[in-house]
PDB file of C-alpha atoms in Angstrom:
ATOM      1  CA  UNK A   1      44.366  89.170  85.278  1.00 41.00           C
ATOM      2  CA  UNK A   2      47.380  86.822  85.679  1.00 41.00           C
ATOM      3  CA  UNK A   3      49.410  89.540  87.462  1.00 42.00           C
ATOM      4  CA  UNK A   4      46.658  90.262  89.618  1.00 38.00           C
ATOM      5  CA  UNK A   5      46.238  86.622  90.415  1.00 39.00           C
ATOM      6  CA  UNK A   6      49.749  86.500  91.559  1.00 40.00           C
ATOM      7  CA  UNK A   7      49.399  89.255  93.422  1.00 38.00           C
ATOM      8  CA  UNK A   8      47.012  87.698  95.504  1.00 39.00           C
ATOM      9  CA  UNK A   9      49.126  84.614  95.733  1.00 43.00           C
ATOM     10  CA  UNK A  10      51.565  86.058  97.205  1.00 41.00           C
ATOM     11  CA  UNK A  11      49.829  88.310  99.591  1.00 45.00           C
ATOM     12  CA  UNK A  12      47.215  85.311 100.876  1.00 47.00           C
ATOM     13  CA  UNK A  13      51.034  82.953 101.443  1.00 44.00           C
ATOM     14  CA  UNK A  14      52.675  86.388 103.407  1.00 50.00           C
ATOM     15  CA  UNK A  15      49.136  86.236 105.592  1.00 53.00           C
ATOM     16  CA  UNK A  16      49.348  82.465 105.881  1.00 57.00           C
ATOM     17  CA  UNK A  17      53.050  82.459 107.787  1.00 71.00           C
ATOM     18  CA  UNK A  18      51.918  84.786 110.231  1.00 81.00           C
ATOM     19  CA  UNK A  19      48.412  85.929 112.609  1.00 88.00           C
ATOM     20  CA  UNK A  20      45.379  87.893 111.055  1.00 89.00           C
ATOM     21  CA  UNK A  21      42.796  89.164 113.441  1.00 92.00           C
ATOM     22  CA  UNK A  22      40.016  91.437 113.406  1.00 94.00           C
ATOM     23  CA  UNK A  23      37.735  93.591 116.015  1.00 95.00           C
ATOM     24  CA  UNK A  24      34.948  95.801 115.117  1.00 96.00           C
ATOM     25  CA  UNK A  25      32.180  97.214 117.641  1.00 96.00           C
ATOM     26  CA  UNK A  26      28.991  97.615 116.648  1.00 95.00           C
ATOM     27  CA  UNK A  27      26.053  99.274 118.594  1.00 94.00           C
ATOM     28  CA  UNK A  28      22.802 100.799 118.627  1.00 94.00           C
ATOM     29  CA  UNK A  29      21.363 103.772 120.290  1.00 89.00           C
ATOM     30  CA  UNK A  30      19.398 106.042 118.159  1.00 85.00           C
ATOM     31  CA  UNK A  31      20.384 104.571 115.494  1.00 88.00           C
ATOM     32  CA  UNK A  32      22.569 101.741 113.693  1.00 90.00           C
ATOM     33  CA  UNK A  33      26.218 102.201 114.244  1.00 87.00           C
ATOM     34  CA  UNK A  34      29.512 100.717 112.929  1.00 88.00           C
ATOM     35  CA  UNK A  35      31.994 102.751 114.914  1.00 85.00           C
ATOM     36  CA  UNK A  36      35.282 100.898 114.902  1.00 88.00           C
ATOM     37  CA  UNK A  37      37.352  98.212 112.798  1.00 93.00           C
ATOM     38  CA  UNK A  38      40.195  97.227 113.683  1.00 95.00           C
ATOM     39  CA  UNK A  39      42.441  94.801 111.541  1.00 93.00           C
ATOM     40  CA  UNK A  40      45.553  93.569 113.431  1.00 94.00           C
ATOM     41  CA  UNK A  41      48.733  91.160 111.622  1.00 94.00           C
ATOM     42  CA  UNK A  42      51.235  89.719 113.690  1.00 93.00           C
ATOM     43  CA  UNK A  43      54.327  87.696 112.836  1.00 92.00           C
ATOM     44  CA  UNK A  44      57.444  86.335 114.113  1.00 92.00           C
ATOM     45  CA  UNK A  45      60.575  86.889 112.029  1.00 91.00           C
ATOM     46  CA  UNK A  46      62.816  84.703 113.985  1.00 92.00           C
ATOM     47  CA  UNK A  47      62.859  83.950 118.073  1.00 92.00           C
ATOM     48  CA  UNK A  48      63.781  87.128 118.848  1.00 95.00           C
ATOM     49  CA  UNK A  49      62.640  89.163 116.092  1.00 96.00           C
ATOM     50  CA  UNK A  50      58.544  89.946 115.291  1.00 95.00           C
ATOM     51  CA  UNK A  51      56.390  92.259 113.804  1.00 94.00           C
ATOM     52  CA  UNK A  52      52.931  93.622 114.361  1.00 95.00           C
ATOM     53  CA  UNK A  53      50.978  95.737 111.912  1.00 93.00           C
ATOM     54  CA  UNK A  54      47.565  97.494 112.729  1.00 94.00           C
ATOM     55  CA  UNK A  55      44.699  99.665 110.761  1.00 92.00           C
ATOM     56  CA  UNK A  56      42.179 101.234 112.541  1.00 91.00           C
ATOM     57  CA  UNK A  57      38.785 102.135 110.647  1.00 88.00           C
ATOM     58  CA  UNK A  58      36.493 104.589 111.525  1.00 80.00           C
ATOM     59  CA  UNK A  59      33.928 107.474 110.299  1.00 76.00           C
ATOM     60  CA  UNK A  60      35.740 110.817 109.820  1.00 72.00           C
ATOM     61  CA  UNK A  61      33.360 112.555 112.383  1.00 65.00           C
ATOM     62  CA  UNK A  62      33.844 109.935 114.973  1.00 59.00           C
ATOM     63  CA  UNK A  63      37.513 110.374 114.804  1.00 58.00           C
ATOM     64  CA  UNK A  64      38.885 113.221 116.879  1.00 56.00           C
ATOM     65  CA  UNK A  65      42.642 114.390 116.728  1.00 51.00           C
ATOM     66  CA  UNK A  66      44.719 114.073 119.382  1.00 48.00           C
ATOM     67  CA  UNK A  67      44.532 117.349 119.939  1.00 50.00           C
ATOM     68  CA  UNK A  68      41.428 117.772 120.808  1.00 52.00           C
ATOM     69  CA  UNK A  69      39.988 118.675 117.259  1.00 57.00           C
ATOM     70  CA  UNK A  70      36.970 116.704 116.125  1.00 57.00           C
ATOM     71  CA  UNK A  71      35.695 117.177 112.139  1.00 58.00           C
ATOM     72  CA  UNK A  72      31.833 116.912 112.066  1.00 59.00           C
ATOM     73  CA  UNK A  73      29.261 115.832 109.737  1.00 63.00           C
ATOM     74  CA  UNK A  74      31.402 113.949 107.296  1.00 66.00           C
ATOM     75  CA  UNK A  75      29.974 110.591 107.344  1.00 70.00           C
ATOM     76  CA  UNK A  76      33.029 108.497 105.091  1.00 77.00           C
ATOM     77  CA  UNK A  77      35.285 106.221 106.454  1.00 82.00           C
ATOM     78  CA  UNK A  78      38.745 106.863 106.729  1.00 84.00           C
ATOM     79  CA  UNK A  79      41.729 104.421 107.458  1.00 87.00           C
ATOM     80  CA  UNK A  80      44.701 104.991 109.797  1.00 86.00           C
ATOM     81  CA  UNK A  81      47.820 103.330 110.539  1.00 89.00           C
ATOM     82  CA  UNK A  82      47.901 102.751 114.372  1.00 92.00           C
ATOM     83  CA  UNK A  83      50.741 100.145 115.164  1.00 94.00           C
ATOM     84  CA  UNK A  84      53.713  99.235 112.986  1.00 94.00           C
ATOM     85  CA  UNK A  85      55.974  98.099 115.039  1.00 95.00           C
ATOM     86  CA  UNK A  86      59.619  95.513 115.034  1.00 96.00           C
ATOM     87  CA  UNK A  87      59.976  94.084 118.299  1.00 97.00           C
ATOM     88  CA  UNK A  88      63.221  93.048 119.117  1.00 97.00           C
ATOM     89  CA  UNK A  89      64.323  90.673 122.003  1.00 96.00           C
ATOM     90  CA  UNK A  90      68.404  92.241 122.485  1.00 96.00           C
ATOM     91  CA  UNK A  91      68.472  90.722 126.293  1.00 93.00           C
ATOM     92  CA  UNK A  92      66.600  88.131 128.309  1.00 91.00           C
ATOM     93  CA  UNK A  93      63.504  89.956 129.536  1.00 93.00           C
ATOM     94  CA  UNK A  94      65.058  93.158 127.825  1.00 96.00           C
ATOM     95  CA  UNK A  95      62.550  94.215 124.583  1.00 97.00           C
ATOM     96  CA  UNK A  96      63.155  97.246 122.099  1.00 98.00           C
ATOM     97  CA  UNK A  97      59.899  98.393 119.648  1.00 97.00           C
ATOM     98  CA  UNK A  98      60.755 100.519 116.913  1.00 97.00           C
ATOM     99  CA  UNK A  99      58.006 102.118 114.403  1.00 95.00           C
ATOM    100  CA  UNK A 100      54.643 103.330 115.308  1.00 94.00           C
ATOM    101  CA  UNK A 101      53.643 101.574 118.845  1.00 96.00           C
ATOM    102  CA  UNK A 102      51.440 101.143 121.676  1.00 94.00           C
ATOM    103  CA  UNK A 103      51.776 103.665 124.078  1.00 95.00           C
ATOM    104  CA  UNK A 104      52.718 102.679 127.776  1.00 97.00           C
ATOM    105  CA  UNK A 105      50.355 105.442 129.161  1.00 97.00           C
ATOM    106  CA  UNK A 106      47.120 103.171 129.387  1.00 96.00           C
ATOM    107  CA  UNK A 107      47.826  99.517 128.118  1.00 96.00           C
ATOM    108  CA  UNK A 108      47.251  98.278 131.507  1.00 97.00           C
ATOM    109  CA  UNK A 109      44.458 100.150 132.678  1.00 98.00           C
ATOM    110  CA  UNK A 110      42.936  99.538 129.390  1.00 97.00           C
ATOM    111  CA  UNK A 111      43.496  95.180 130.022  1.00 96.00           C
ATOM    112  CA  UNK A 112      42.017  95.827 133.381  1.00 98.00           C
ATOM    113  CA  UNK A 113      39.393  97.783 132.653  1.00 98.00           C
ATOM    114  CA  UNK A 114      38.555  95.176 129.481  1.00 96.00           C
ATOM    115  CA  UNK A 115      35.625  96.924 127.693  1.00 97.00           C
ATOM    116  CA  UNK A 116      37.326  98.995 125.222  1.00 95.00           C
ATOM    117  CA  UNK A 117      34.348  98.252 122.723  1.00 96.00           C
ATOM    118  CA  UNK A 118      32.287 100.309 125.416  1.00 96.00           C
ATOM    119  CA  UNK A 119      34.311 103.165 126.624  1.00 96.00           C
ATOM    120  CA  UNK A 120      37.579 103.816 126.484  1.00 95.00           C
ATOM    121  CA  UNK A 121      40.138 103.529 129.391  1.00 95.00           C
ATOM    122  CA  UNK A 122      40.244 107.060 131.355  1.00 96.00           C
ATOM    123  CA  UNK A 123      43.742 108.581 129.947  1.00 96.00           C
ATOM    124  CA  UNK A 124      42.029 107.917 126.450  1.00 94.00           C
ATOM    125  CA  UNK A 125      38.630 109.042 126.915  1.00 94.00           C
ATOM    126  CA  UNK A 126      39.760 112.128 128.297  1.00 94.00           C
ATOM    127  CA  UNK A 127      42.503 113.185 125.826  1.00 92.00           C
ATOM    128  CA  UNK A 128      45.163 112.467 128.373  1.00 95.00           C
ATOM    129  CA  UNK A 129      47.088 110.367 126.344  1.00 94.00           C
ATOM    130  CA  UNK A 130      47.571 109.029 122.995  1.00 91.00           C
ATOM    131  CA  UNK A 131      46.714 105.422 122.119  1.00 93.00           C
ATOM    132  CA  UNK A 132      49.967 104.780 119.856  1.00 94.00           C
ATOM    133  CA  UNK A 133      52.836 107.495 118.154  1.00 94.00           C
ATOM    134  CA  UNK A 134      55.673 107.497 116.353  1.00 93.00           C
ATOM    135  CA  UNK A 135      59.078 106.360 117.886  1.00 94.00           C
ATOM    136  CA  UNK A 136      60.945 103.638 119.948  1.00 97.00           C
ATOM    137  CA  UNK A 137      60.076 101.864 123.174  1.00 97.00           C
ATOM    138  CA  UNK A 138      62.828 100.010 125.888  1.00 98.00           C
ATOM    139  CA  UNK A 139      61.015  97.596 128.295  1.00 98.00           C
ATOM    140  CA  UNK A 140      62.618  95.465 130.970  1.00 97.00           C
ATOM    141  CA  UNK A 141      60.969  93.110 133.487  1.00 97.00           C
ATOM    142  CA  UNK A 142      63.405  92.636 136.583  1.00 96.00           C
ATOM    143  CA  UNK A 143      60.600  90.351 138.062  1.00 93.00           C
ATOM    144  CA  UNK A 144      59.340  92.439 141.129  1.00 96.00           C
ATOM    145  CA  UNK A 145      58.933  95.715 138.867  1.00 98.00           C
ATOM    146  CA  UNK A 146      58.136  96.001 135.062  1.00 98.00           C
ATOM    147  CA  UNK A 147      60.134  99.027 133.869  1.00 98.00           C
ATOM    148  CA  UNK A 148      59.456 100.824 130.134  1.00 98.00           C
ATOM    149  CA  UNK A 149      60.905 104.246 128.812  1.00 98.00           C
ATOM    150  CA  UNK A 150      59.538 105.472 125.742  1.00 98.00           C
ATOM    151  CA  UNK A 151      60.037 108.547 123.131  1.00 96.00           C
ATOM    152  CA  UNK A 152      57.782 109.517 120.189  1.00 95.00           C
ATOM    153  CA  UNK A 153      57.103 112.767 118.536  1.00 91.00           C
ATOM    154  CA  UNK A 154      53.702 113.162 120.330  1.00 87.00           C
ATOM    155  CA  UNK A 155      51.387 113.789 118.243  1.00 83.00           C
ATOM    156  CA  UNK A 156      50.133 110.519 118.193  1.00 84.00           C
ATOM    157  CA  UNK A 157      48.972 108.340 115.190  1.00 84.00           C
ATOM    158  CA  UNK A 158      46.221 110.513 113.590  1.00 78.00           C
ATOM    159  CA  UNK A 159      48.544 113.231 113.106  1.00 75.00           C
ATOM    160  CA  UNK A 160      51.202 113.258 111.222  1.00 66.00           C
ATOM    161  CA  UNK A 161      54.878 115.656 112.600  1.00 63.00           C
ATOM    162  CA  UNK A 162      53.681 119.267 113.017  1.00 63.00           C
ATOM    163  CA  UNK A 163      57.087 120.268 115.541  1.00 68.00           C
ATOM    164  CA  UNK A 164      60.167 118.735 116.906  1.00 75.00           C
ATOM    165  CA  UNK A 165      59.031 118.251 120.178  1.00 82.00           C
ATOM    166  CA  UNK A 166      59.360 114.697 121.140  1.00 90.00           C
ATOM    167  CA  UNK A 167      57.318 113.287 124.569  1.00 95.00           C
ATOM    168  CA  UNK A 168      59.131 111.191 126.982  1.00 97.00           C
ATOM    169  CA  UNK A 169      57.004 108.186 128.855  1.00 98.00           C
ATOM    170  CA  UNK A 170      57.883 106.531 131.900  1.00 98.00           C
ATOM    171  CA  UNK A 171      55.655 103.083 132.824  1.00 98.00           C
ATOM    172  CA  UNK A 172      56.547 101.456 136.322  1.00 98.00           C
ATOM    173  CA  UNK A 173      54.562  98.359 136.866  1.00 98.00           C
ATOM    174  CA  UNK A 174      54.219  95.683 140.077  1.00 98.00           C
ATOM    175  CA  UNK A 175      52.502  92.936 139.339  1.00 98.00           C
ATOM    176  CA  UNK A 176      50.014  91.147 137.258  1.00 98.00           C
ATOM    177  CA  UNK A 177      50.255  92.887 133.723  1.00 97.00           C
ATOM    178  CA  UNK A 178      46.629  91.138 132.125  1.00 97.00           C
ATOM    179  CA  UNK A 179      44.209  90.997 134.610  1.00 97.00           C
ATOM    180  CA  UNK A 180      41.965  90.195 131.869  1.00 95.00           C
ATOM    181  CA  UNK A 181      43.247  87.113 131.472  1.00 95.00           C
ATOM    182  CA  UNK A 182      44.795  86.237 134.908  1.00 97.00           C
ATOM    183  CA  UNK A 183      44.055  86.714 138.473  1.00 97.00           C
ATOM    184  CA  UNK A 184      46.745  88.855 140.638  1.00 98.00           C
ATOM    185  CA  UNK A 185      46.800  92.191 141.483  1.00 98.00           C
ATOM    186  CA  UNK A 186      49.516  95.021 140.222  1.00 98.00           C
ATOM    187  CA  UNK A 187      50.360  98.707 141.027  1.00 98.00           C
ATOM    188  CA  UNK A 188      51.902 101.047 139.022  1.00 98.00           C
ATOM    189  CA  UNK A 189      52.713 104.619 137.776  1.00 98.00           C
ATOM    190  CA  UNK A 190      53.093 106.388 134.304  1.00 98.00           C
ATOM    191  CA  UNK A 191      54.504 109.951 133.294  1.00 98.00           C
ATOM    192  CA  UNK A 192      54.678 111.730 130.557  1.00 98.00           C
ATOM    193  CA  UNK A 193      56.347 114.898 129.802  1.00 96.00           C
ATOM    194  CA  UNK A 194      56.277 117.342 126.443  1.00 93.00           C
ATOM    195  CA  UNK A 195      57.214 120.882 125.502  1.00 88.00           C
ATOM    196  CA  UNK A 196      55.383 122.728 122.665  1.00 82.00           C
ATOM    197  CA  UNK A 197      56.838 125.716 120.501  1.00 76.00           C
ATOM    198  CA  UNK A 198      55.911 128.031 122.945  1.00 78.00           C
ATOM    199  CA  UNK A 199      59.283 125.817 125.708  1.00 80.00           C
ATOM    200  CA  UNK A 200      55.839 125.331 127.828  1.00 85.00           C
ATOM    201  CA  UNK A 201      55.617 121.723 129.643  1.00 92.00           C
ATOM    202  CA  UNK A 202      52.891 119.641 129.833  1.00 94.00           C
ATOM    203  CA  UNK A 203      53.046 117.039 132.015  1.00 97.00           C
ATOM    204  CA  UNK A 204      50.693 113.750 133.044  1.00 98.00           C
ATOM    205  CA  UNK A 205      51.283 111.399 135.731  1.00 98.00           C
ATOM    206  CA  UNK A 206      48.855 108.209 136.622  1.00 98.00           C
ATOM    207  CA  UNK A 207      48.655 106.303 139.400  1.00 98.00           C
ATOM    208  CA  UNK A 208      46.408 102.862 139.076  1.00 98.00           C
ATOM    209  CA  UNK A 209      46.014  99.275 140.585  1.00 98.00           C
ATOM    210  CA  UNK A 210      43.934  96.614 140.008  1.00 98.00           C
ATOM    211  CA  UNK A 211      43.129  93.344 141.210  1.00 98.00           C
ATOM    212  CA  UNK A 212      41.435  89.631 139.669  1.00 98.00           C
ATOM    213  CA  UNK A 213      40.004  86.735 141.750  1.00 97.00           C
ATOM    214  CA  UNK A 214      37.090  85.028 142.779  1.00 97.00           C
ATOM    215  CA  UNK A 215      35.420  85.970 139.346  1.00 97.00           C
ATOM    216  CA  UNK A 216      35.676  89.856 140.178  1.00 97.00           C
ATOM    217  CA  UNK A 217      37.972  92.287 138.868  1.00 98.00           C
ATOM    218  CA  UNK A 218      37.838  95.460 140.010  1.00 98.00           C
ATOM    219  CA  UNK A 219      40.588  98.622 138.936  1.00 98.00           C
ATOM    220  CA  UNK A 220      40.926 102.405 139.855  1.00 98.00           C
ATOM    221  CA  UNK A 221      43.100 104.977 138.251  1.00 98.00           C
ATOM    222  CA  UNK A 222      44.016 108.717 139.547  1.00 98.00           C
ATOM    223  CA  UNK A 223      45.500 110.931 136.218  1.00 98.00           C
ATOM    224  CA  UNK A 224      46.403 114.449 136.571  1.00 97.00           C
ATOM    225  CA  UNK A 225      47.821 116.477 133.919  1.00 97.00           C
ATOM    226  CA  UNK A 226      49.730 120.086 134.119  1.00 96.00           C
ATOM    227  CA  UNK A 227      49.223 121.979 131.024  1.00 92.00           C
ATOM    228  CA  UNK A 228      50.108 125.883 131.163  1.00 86.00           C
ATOM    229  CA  UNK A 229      49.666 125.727 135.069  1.00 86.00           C
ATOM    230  CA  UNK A 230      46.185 124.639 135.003  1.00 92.00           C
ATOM    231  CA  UNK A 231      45.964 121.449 136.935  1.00 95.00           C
ATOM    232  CA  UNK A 232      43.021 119.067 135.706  1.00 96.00           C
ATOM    233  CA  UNK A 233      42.373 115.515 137.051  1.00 97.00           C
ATOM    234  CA  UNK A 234      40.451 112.281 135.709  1.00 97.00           C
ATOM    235  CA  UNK A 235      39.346 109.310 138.351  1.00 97.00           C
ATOM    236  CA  UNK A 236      38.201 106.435 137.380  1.00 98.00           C
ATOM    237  CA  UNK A 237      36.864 103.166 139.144  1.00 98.00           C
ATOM    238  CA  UNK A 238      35.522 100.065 137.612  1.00 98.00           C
ATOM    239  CA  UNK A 239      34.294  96.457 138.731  1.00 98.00           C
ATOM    240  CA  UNK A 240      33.423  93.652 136.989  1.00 98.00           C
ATOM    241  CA  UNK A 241      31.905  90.348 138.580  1.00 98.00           C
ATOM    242  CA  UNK A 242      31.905  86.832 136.148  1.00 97.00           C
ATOM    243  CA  UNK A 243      28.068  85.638 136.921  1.00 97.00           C
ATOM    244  CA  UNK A 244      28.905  82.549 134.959  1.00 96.00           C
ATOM    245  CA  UNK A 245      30.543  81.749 131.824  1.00 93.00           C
ATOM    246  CA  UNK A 246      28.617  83.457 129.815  1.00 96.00           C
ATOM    247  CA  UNK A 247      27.517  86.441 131.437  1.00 97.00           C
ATOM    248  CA  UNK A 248      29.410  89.064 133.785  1.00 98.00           C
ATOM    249  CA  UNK A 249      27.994  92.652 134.835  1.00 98.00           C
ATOM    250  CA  UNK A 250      29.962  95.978 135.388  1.00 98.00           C
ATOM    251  CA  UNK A 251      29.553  99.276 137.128  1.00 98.00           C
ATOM    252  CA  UNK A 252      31.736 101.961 136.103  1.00 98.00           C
ATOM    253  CA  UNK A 253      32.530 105.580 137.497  1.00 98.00           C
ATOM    254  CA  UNK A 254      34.439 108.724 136.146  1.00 98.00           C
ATOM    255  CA  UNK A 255      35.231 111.979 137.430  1.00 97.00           C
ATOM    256  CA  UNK A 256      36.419 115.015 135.705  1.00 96.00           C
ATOM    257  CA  UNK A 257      37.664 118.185 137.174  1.00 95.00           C
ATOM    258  CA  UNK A 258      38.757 120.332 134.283  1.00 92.00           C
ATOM    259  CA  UNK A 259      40.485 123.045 137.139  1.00 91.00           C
ATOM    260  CA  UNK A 260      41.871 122.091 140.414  1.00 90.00           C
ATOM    261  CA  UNK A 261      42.373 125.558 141.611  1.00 86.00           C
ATOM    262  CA  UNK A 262      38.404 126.939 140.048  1.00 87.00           C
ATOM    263  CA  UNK A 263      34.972 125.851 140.510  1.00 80.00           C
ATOM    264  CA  UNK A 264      33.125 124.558 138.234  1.00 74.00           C
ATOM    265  CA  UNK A 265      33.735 122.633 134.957  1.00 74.00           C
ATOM    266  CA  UNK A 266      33.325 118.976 136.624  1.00 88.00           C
ATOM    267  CA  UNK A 267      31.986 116.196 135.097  1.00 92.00           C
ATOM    268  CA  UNK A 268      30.496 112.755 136.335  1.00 95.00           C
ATOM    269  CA  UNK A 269      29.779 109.813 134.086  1.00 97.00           C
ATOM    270  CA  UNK A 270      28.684 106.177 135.745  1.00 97.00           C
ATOM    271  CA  UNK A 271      27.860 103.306 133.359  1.00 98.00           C
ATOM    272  CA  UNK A 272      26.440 100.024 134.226  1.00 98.00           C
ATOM    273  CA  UNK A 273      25.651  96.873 132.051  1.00 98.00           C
ATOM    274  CA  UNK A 274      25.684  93.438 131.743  1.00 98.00           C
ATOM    275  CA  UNK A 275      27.788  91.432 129.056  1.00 98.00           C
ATOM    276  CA  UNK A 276      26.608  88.435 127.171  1.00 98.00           C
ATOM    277  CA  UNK A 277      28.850  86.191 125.160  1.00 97.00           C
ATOM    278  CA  UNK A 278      26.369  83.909 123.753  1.00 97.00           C
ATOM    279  CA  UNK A 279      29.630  82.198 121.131  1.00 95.00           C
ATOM    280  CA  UNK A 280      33.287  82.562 120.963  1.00 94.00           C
ATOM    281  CA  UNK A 281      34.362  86.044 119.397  1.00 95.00           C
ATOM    282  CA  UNK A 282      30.832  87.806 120.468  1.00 97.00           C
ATOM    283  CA  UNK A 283      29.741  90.397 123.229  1.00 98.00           C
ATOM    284  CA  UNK A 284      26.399  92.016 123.425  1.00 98.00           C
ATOM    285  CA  UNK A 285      26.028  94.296 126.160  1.00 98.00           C
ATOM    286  CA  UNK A 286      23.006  96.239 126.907  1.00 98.00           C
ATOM    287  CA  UNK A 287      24.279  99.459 129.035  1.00 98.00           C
ATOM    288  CA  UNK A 288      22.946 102.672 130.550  1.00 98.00           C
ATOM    289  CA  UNK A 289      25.715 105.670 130.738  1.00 97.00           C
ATOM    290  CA  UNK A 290      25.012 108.766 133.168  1.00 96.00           C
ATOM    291  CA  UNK A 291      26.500 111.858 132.130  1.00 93.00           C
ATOM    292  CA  UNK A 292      25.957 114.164 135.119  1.00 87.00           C
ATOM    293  CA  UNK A 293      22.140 113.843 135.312  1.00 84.00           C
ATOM    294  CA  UNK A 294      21.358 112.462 131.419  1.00 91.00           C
ATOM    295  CA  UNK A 295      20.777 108.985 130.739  1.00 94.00           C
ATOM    296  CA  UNK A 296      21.454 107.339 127.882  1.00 95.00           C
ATOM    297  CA  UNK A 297      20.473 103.415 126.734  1.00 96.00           C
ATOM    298  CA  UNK A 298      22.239 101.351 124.479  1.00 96.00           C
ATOM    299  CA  UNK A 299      22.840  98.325 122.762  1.00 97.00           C
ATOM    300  CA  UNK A 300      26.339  97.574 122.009  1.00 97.00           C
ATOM    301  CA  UNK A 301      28.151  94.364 120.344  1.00 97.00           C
ATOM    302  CA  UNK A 302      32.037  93.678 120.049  1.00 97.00           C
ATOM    303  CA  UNK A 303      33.057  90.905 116.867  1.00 96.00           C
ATOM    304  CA  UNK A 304      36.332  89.375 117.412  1.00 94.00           C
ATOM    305  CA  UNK A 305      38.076  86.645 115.228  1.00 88.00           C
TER     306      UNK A 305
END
């Protein structure tokens, strides 16, 4: 008992030095659902030395591989490591992450969009990209342009090393990086390239810009990927106004063309909804998706502390 007691000594002063945070979305639509926990620890080793360590929570059959594979009816919850991560100042404005990171792929888009809780941002949603992988991350800010080059194996973090293949990621950014937070605008690119066993090349380049003022934000995103020859694209285009400080509305739009060169295989989905934030660390948001021509209601809440 003493040992144990220690244990937890030790653990609650570690937690105490640094930042503990939690996110978990909640929702209803046919029934109760818990479909996401997320517990987040960040800490600074020295001024330019930190470190950031993530979990992400989730049923079995709501958590689909990054390549494409989804496991069904197996209701238990299962745990994975999503970001564990040094970050390393070596230069002013000049960053190096080493361990299991953020992608640059979406980050952006996914700030500007700001709902992650109710869909996720278009390169993620669509299997374009992974969220976070294995490897090391260069960023520099030159002021006018953001620059960051990344490599990881590519399988991204629900998979553990099945080749040697590693995927090389290219993020060009002008502009405001957090929309979210701050009016300004930005523009920017991403591109991703990986070969599988097979020496094919699968490639994915984005193209996105958003802008923040006047108590509107409002983003748009154009992703195509080459896999094999076969050319598929994602659009996406998303506004949010700020009624007041409590509630804001949003209209969303996606397009999916699965073939470039073929007919067929499209897919539309437009989701609209309001957002109330009633206290600090809450979002309810009642919301109707379209899926080509099916509606669906729900009921959806976001807990952050």
């Amino acid at each position: 008992m003493k040992k144990i007691l220690l244990i937890i000594s030790i653990l609650t002063l570690s937690f105490s030095n640094g930042k503990l945070s939690g996110l978990a979305y909640f929702g209803y639509e046919d029934n109760f659902s818990l479909s996401r926990v997320y517990f987040t620890y960040k800490k600074s080793i020295s001024d330019d030395l930190s470190f950031k360590f993530q979990t992400d929570v989730g049923r079995i059959d709501n958590l689909e591989l990054e390549s494409g594979e989804e496991v069904d009816n197996d209701k238990r919850w299962m745990v994975f490591l999503k970001k564990a991560h040094l970050d390393w100042k070596i230069a002013n404005k000049t960053n190096l992450s080493i361990g299991m990171i953020g992608m640059n792929m979406l980050n952006i888009q996914e700030k500007t969009w700001g709902y992650r809780f109710l869909r996720k941002s278009a390169l993620d949603q669509y299997k374009l990209s992974a969220t976070a992988d294995l490897g090391v991350s260069i960023s520099k800010d030159f002021g006018f342009l953001y620059t960051n080059l990344t490599m990881t194996n590519g399988e991204g973090y629900k998979e553990s090393v099945v080749d040697d293949n590693n995927k090389i990621s290219i993020q060009l950014i002008h502009g405001e990086r957090s929309l979210d937070k701050n009016d300004g605008y930005n523009i920017g690119l991403v591109y991703s390239t990986v070969m599988d066993d097979n020496d094919d090349e699968t490639t994915v380049m984005g193209l996105f810009g958003g802008w923040a003022g006047n108590n509107m934000r409002i983003g748009a995103e154009l992703n195509t990927q080459n896999e094999e020859e076969v050319i598929s694209e994602v659009t996406s285009i998303y506004l949010n106004y700020n009624i007041n400080d409590d509630f804001s509305a949003f209209v969303r739009q996606d397009t999916k063309d699965e073939d470039l060169d073929t007919d067929g295989g499209d897919e539309s989905t437009m989701m609209v909804g309001v957002i109330w934030q009633p206290k600090k660390g809450l979002s309810i948001c009642p919301n109707i998706t379209q899926i080509d021509d099916e509606d669906t209601f729900s009921l959806d809440f976001q807990f952050k502390f």
